[in-house]
Amino acid sequence: MSGAKSLNLRAGFYTEDHEAYRASMREFVRREVEPHYLAWEEARLVPRDAWLAAGEVGALGLSVPDEFGGSGESDFRYPMVVAEELAKVGATSYCLSIRLQDDIVLPYFLELCRDDQKQRWLPGMASGELIAAIAMTEPGAGSDLRGIRTSAVRDGDGWVLNGQKTFITNGINADVVIVFARTDPGAGSHGFTLFVVERDVAGFTRGRKLDKVGIAGQDTAELFFSDVRLGPENVLGEVGEGMIHLLQRLPKERLSLAAQALASAEAALRWTQDYVFERTAFGQRVGDLQATRFELADLATEVDVSRAYLQNAVIALNEGTLTTAEASKAKLWSTEMQVRVTSRCLQLFGGYGYMNEYPIARAYRDCRVQTIYGGTSQIMKEIIGRDIAERYSSYGQ
């Protein structure tokens, strides 16, 4: 119909406050990220100045309460805005680093810390002065965390921690690391505890900065713990409840990864649309070729339909009703969609898509890990499948 407006999926989802925040984030990205990002990729590390800049403009620690230096804002739409604005300039490594701290690590500190622990760690996490990580994966234990070997043994009123972790995001930069350790081998799922290990504690060392296929600027590392002595003030949450603490916070982690996937896929599609309608072949714009239009139609549909589900999941998260299965669906679909869309977008760039000077090439490398970390696609399918099966657990009985 002539003059009809296209469906605006963001209408009614983002408010004026979100859009005002977006304007400030766009300026922050233009000023502090875009001019420096490629240098960070070459150095394979995001510098601390970039963390401090994020804290200064409120891209970090938004959900930290006012008394600890944050804004006390828990609405997940704000982190989505940050992810979208960083995706537009292809700053995947930086986005992953700060979103790991805010969306994945920070909830543990906000919800499990005692008052003295909050005062100790939250102000620095809000300002960017403290960089955080969470260490779960080990060389022999990834998706099955019950197989970890890192252990903490009681010693008086404290603990002695020993073990090794790998693939740890922010591992080189981290000032505080949440470590998942076995504390009672005979207690099953109640035999694990979370500890906070600080940068300078004796016995805590970092291995190599791992050389990855993509997200080069994000520091991923091996961590080693040799007779690390920790006091009771370094226990996070309840002793023996570490596994429960993890499971309770996985939905938000997976939704964060899904949001990053969607933002990155949207950016890749936008770059591709701009490219094919600027470049000519066979006497016409590449975007006017039927084969190209059909491909763009498929890609735009995948991205838009993905946004519709994700937005509903975000609303559920804000309301406290998002289930593990629903978050797993968001993570499974969005990350697999990101890989499909980015790969097909690169194809439309032709040979230029394989050149690192084009953001689509970097996005192609960066996206592949999205279906692996935070729970592989196969694990997401298992979680969703179990949820379906449980509905029929009493069928026929």
C-alpha positions as a printed Julia matrix, in Angstrom:
397×3 Matrix{Float64}:
  0.0     0.0     0.0
  1.5     3.31   -1.05
  2.78    5.42    1.83
  2.38    2.64    4.41
  4.89    2.7     7.25
  7.04   -0.36    7.89
  6.65   -2.28   11.12
  8.82   -0.71   13.82
  9.79   -3.51   16.18
 11.42   -1.06   18.58
  8.28    1.06   18.99
  6.8     0.42   22.41
  9.89   -1.46   23.54
 12.31    1.41   23.99
 11.09    4.55   25.78
 12.27    8.15   25.47
 14.63    7.53   28.37
 16.22    4.61   26.53
 16.64    6.71   23.4
 18.22    9.54   25.41
 20.63    6.99   26.86
 21.29    5.72   23.33
 22.27    9.22   22.22
 24.84    9.45   25.02
 26.16    5.94   24.22
 26.43    6.82   20.52
 28.54    9.85   21.36
 30.65    7.8    23.77
 31.29    5.16   21.08
 32.13    7.84   18.49
 34.56    9.58   20.83
 36.13    6.83   22.94
 35.79    3.56   21.04
 35.66    3.92   17.27
 38.99    5.79   16.86
 40.9     3.29   19.01
 39.22   -0.07   18.53
 41.46   -1.48   15.78
 44.52   -0.66   17.87
 43.01   -2.62   20.76
 42.47   -5.55   18.41
 46.11   -5.42   17.28
 47.3    -5.22   20.9
 44.93   -8.08   21.79
 43.81   -6.2    24.89
 41.3    -3.52   25.85
 43.23   -0.93   27.91
 42.11    0.13   31.36
 41.46    3.66   30.14
 38.6     2.25   28.06
 37.09    0.66   31.16
 37.32    3.92   33.09
 35.69    5.77   30.2
 32.81    3.29   30.19
 32.33    3.76   33.92
 32.35    7.52   33.59
 29.48    7.62   31.05
 27.35    4.92   32.69
 28.07    2.11   30.21
 29.25    0.1    33.23
 27.59   -0.59   36.56
 24.18    0.83   35.71
 22.49   -1.69   38.05
 24.84   -0.94   40.97
 22.88    0.89   43.72
 23.4     4.62   44.16
 25.27    4.24   47.45
 27.95    2.23   45.66
 28.39    4.56   42.7
 25.86    3.24   40.2
 22.36    4.25   39.13
 20.38    1.35   40.59
 18.81    0.7    37.17
 18.06   -2.98   36.53
 16.11   -2.59   33.26
 17.89   -4.89   30.78
 16.93   -2.67   27.85
 19.77   -0.32   28.77
 22.49   -2.97   28.3
 20.82   -3.84   25.0
 21.29   -0.23   23.88
 25.01   -0.44   24.74
 25.35   -3.68   22.76
 23.57   -2.2    19.74
 25.68    0.95   19.62
 28.95   -0.97   19.96
 27.84   -3.47   17.3
 27.31   -0.68   14.8
 31.06   -0.01   14.77
 32.03   -3.69   15.03
 33.51   -3.34   18.54
 32.8    -6.95   19.5
 35.76   -7.51   21.82
 35.04   -4.4    23.84
 31.34   -5.16   24.03
 31.98   -8.7    25.22
 34.42   -7.49   27.88
 32.15   -4.93   29.52
 28.95   -6.91   29.07
 30.61   -9.94   30.68
 31.25   -7.81   33.74
 27.84   -6.13   33.91
 25.42   -8.81   32.71
 27.12  -12.0    33.84
 29.49  -11.28   36.77
 27.88   -8.29   38.47
 24.6   -10.08   39.38
 26.58  -12.43   41.64
 28.03   -9.48   43.55
 24.71   -7.64   43.73
 22.68  -10.62   44.92
 25.12  -12.7    46.96
 27.49  -10.23   48.63
 27.14   -9.17   52.24
 27.15   -5.42   52.91
 30.88   -5.33   53.68
 31.65   -7.21   50.46
 29.48   -4.84   48.42
 31.37   -1.86   49.84
 34.63   -3.59   49.0
 33.93   -4.42   45.37
 30.9    -2.65   43.88
 32.2     0.95   43.69
 35.22   -0.13   41.64
 33.1    -2.27   39.32
 30.78    0.68   38.68
 33.63    3.08   37.95
 35.67    0.7    35.8
 38.54    0.67   38.29
 37.87   -3.0    39.09
 37.63   -5.48   36.22
 35.88   -8.76   36.98
 35.8   -12.29   35.6
 34.14  -15.58   36.41
 36.12  -18.82   36.26
 34.1   -21.98   35.72
 35.55  -23.86   32.73
 38.55  -26.16   33.12
 40.67  -28.06   30.58
 38.69  -31.21   31.36
 35.31  -29.73   32.27
 33.3   -27.33   30.14
 29.55  -27.76   29.87
 29.51  -30.42   32.61
 30.61  -28.35   35.6
 30.13  -31.28   37.96
 33.36  -32.62   36.5
 35.57  -29.78   37.73
 38.75  -30.6    39.68
 39.5   -27.2    41.22
 38.98  -27.63   44.95
 38.95  -25.61   48.14
 39.71  -27.28   51.46
 38.91  -25.8    54.86
 41.84  -24.53   56.88
 40.71  -23.1    60.22
 38.09  -20.47   59.44
 39.46  -20.05   55.89
 40.11  -22.1    52.77
 43.0   -23.29   50.6
 42.23  -23.21   46.87
 43.99  -25.31   44.21
 43.25  -25.86   40.56
 43.26  -24.52   37.03
 40.72  -22.69   34.86
 40.77  -21.94   31.14
 38.97  -19.85   28.49
 38.39  -17.13   31.09
 37.04  -13.89   29.62
 38.81  -10.8    31.06
 41.34  -13.21   32.53
 44.4   -11.01   32.01
 42.82   -7.72   33.08
 40.73   -9.08   35.96
 41.19   -7.63   39.44
 38.56   -9.91   41.0
 37.66  -13.41   39.81
 34.71  -15.5    40.93
 36.05  -19.07   41.12
 33.78  -22.11   41.09
 35.36  -24.81   43.24
 34.53  -28.19   44.74
 34.32  -28.02   48.53
 32.68  -31.34   49.44
 33.24  -34.27   47.04
 30.53  -36.35   48.69
 27.74  -33.77   48.65
 26.67  -33.98   44.99
 25.31  -30.73   43.62
 25.67  -29.2    47.11
 29.42  -29.79   47.13
 30.47  -26.6    45.3
 31.17  -23.06   46.5
 31.96  -19.7    44.9
 35.02  -17.74   45.99
 36.25  -14.26   45.07
 39.99  -14.27   44.34
 41.69  -10.88   44.13
 44.53   -9.91   41.82
 47.5    -9.88   44.2
 46.73  -12.86   46.44
 49.67  -15.26   46.81
 49.43  -18.39   44.67
 47.16  -16.89   42.01
 48.89  -16.68   38.62
 47.82  -16.16   35.04
 48.95  -18.3    32.16
 49.13  -17.25   28.54
 46.71  -14.93   26.86
 45.0   -17.39   24.55
 45.27  -16.92   20.78
 41.7   -17.15   19.47
 40.13  -17.29   16.01
 38.22  -14.07   16.67
 37.48  -11.36   19.27
 41.21  -10.64   19.37
 40.97   -7.56   21.59
 39.23   -9.43   24.38
 41.68  -11.03   26.81
 40.96  -14.72   27.32
 43.34  -16.53   29.66
 44.32  -19.55   31.67
 44.27  -19.08   35.45
 46.17  -21.11   38.06
 45.6   -21.42   41.8
 48.32  -22.99   43.95
 47.63  -23.11   47.69
 45.72  -19.83   47.51
 44.63  -18.97   51.04
 41.25  -17.3    51.3
 39.43  -16.01   54.34
 35.69  -16.33   55.01
 35.31  -12.81   53.59
 36.14  -14.25   50.16
 33.28  -16.74   50.14
 30.53  -15.54   47.79
 27.05  -16.67   48.8
 26.51  -19.82   50.81
 29.05  -22.59   51.27
 27.91  -25.63   49.31
 25.42  -23.68   47.19
 27.75  -22.66   44.37
 26.02  -24.82   41.77
 22.63  -23.42   42.72
 23.99  -19.86   42.57
 25.25  -20.53   39.03
 22.05  -22.1    37.77
 19.93  -19.25   39.11
 21.9   -16.68   37.11
 22.37  -18.53   33.83
 19.17  -17.16   32.2
 20.48  -13.58   32.29
 23.89  -14.69   31.03
 22.32  -16.42   28.05
 20.01  -13.53   27.33
 23.01  -11.19   27.31
 24.72  -13.35   24.69
 21.5   -13.49   22.67
 21.21   -9.69   22.75
 24.79   -9.3    21.56
 24.12  -11.8    18.78
 21.07   -9.93   17.57
 22.82   -6.55   17.68
 25.77   -7.92   15.73
 23.55   -9.59   13.12
 21.62   -6.34   12.62
 24.87   -4.44   12.15
 26.18   -6.99    9.64
 22.96   -6.75    7.64
 23.07   -2.96    7.66
 26.69   -2.89    6.39
 25.72   -5.37    3.67
 22.69   -3.42    2.52
 24.78   -0.25    2.28
 27.43   -2.1     0.29
 25.23   -3.85   -2.27
 23.29   -0.69   -3.07
 26.51    1.27   -3.59
 28.33   -1.31   -5.74
 27.42   -2.03   -9.38
 27.69   -5.18  -11.47
 26.32   -6.02  -14.91
 25.26   -2.41  -15.37
 23.13   -2.14  -12.23
 23.39   -1.97   -8.46
 24.19   -5.34   -6.91
 21.24   -4.83   -4.59
 18.88   -4.65   -7.58
 19.78   -8.14   -8.77
 17.01  -10.58   -7.92
 19.41  -13.06   -6.31
 20.66  -10.34   -3.99
 17.16   -9.09   -3.14
 16.02  -12.6    -2.27
 19.04  -13.09   -0.03
 18.44   -9.76    1.72
 14.79  -10.69    2.19
 15.77  -13.93    3.96
 18.31  -12.19    6.17
 16.04   -9.29    7.13
 13.25  -11.71    8.04
 15.53  -13.8    10.25
 16.79  -10.72   12.09
 13.37   -9.11   12.59
 11.66  -12.29   13.79
 14.56  -12.91   16.18
 14.13   -9.43   17.66
 10.46  -10.09   18.35
 11.23  -13.16   20.49
 14.18  -11.54   22.21
 12.19   -8.48   23.21
  9.55  -10.67   24.84
 12.32  -12.52   26.7
 13.77   -9.21   27.94
 10.38   -8.13   29.24
 10.11  -11.45   31.08
 13.6   -10.97   32.54
 12.67   -7.5    33.77
  9.55   -8.94   35.38
 11.47  -11.83   36.97
  9.57  -14.51   35.05
 12.11  -15.61   32.42
 12.67  -19.37   32.62
 15.86  -21.28   31.92
 14.29  -22.92   28.86
 13.12  -19.59   27.45
 16.57  -18.05   27.91
 18.12  -21.12   26.3
 15.83  -20.72   23.28
 16.89  -17.08   22.94
 20.57  -18.01   23.14
 20.26  -20.99   20.78
 18.3   -19.2    18.09
 20.0   -15.8    18.22
 23.58  -17.06   18.16
 22.94  -19.61   15.41
 21.08  -16.9    13.49
 24.05  -14.55   13.93
 26.41  -17.11   12.4
 24.08  -17.75    9.45
 23.41  -14.08    8.77
 27.03  -12.95    9.11
 28.29  -15.7     6.81
 25.72  -14.93    4.13
 26.37  -11.2     4.43
 30.09  -11.76    3.88
 29.24  -13.66    0.68
 27.46  -10.6    -0.69
 30.63   -8.55   -0.24
 32.47  -10.89   -2.58
 36.26  -10.77   -2.29
 36.14   -7.61   -0.21
 34.29   -9.5     2.48
 37.45  -11.51    3.11
 39.55   -8.41    3.72
 40.18   -7.51    7.35
 39.79   -3.81    6.6
 36.05   -4.45    6.21
 34.12   -4.91    9.48
 32.16   -7.82    7.99
 35.37   -9.91    7.88
 36.07   -9.27   11.56
 32.43   -9.92   12.44
 32.63  -13.25   10.61
 35.55  -14.36   12.78
 34.06  -12.97   15.96
 30.63  -14.56   15.67
 31.64  -18.21   15.58
 32.31  -18.53   19.31
 28.81  -17.3    20.17
 27.37  -20.79   19.67
 30.02  -22.26   21.99
 30.52  -20.17   25.12
 27.76  -19.62   27.66
 26.61  -23.16   26.88
 26.97  -24.71   23.43
 24.02  -24.93   21.05
 23.86  -28.64   21.8
 23.56  -27.95   25.54
 20.82  -25.38   24.83
 18.92  -28.03   22.87
 19.29  -30.49   25.73
 17.89  -27.94   28.22
 14.96  -27.09   25.95
 14.33  -30.77   25.21
 14.31  -31.67   28.89
 11.81  -28.91   29.55
  9.52  -30.35   26.89
  9.94  -33.9    28.19
  9.13  -32.88   31.76
  5.68  -31.78   30.67
  5.02  -35.41   29.76
  6.7   -36.96   32.8
  3.42  -38.38   34.15
  1.91  -39.13   30.73
  0.37  -42.59   30.67
  0.97  -43.22   34.38
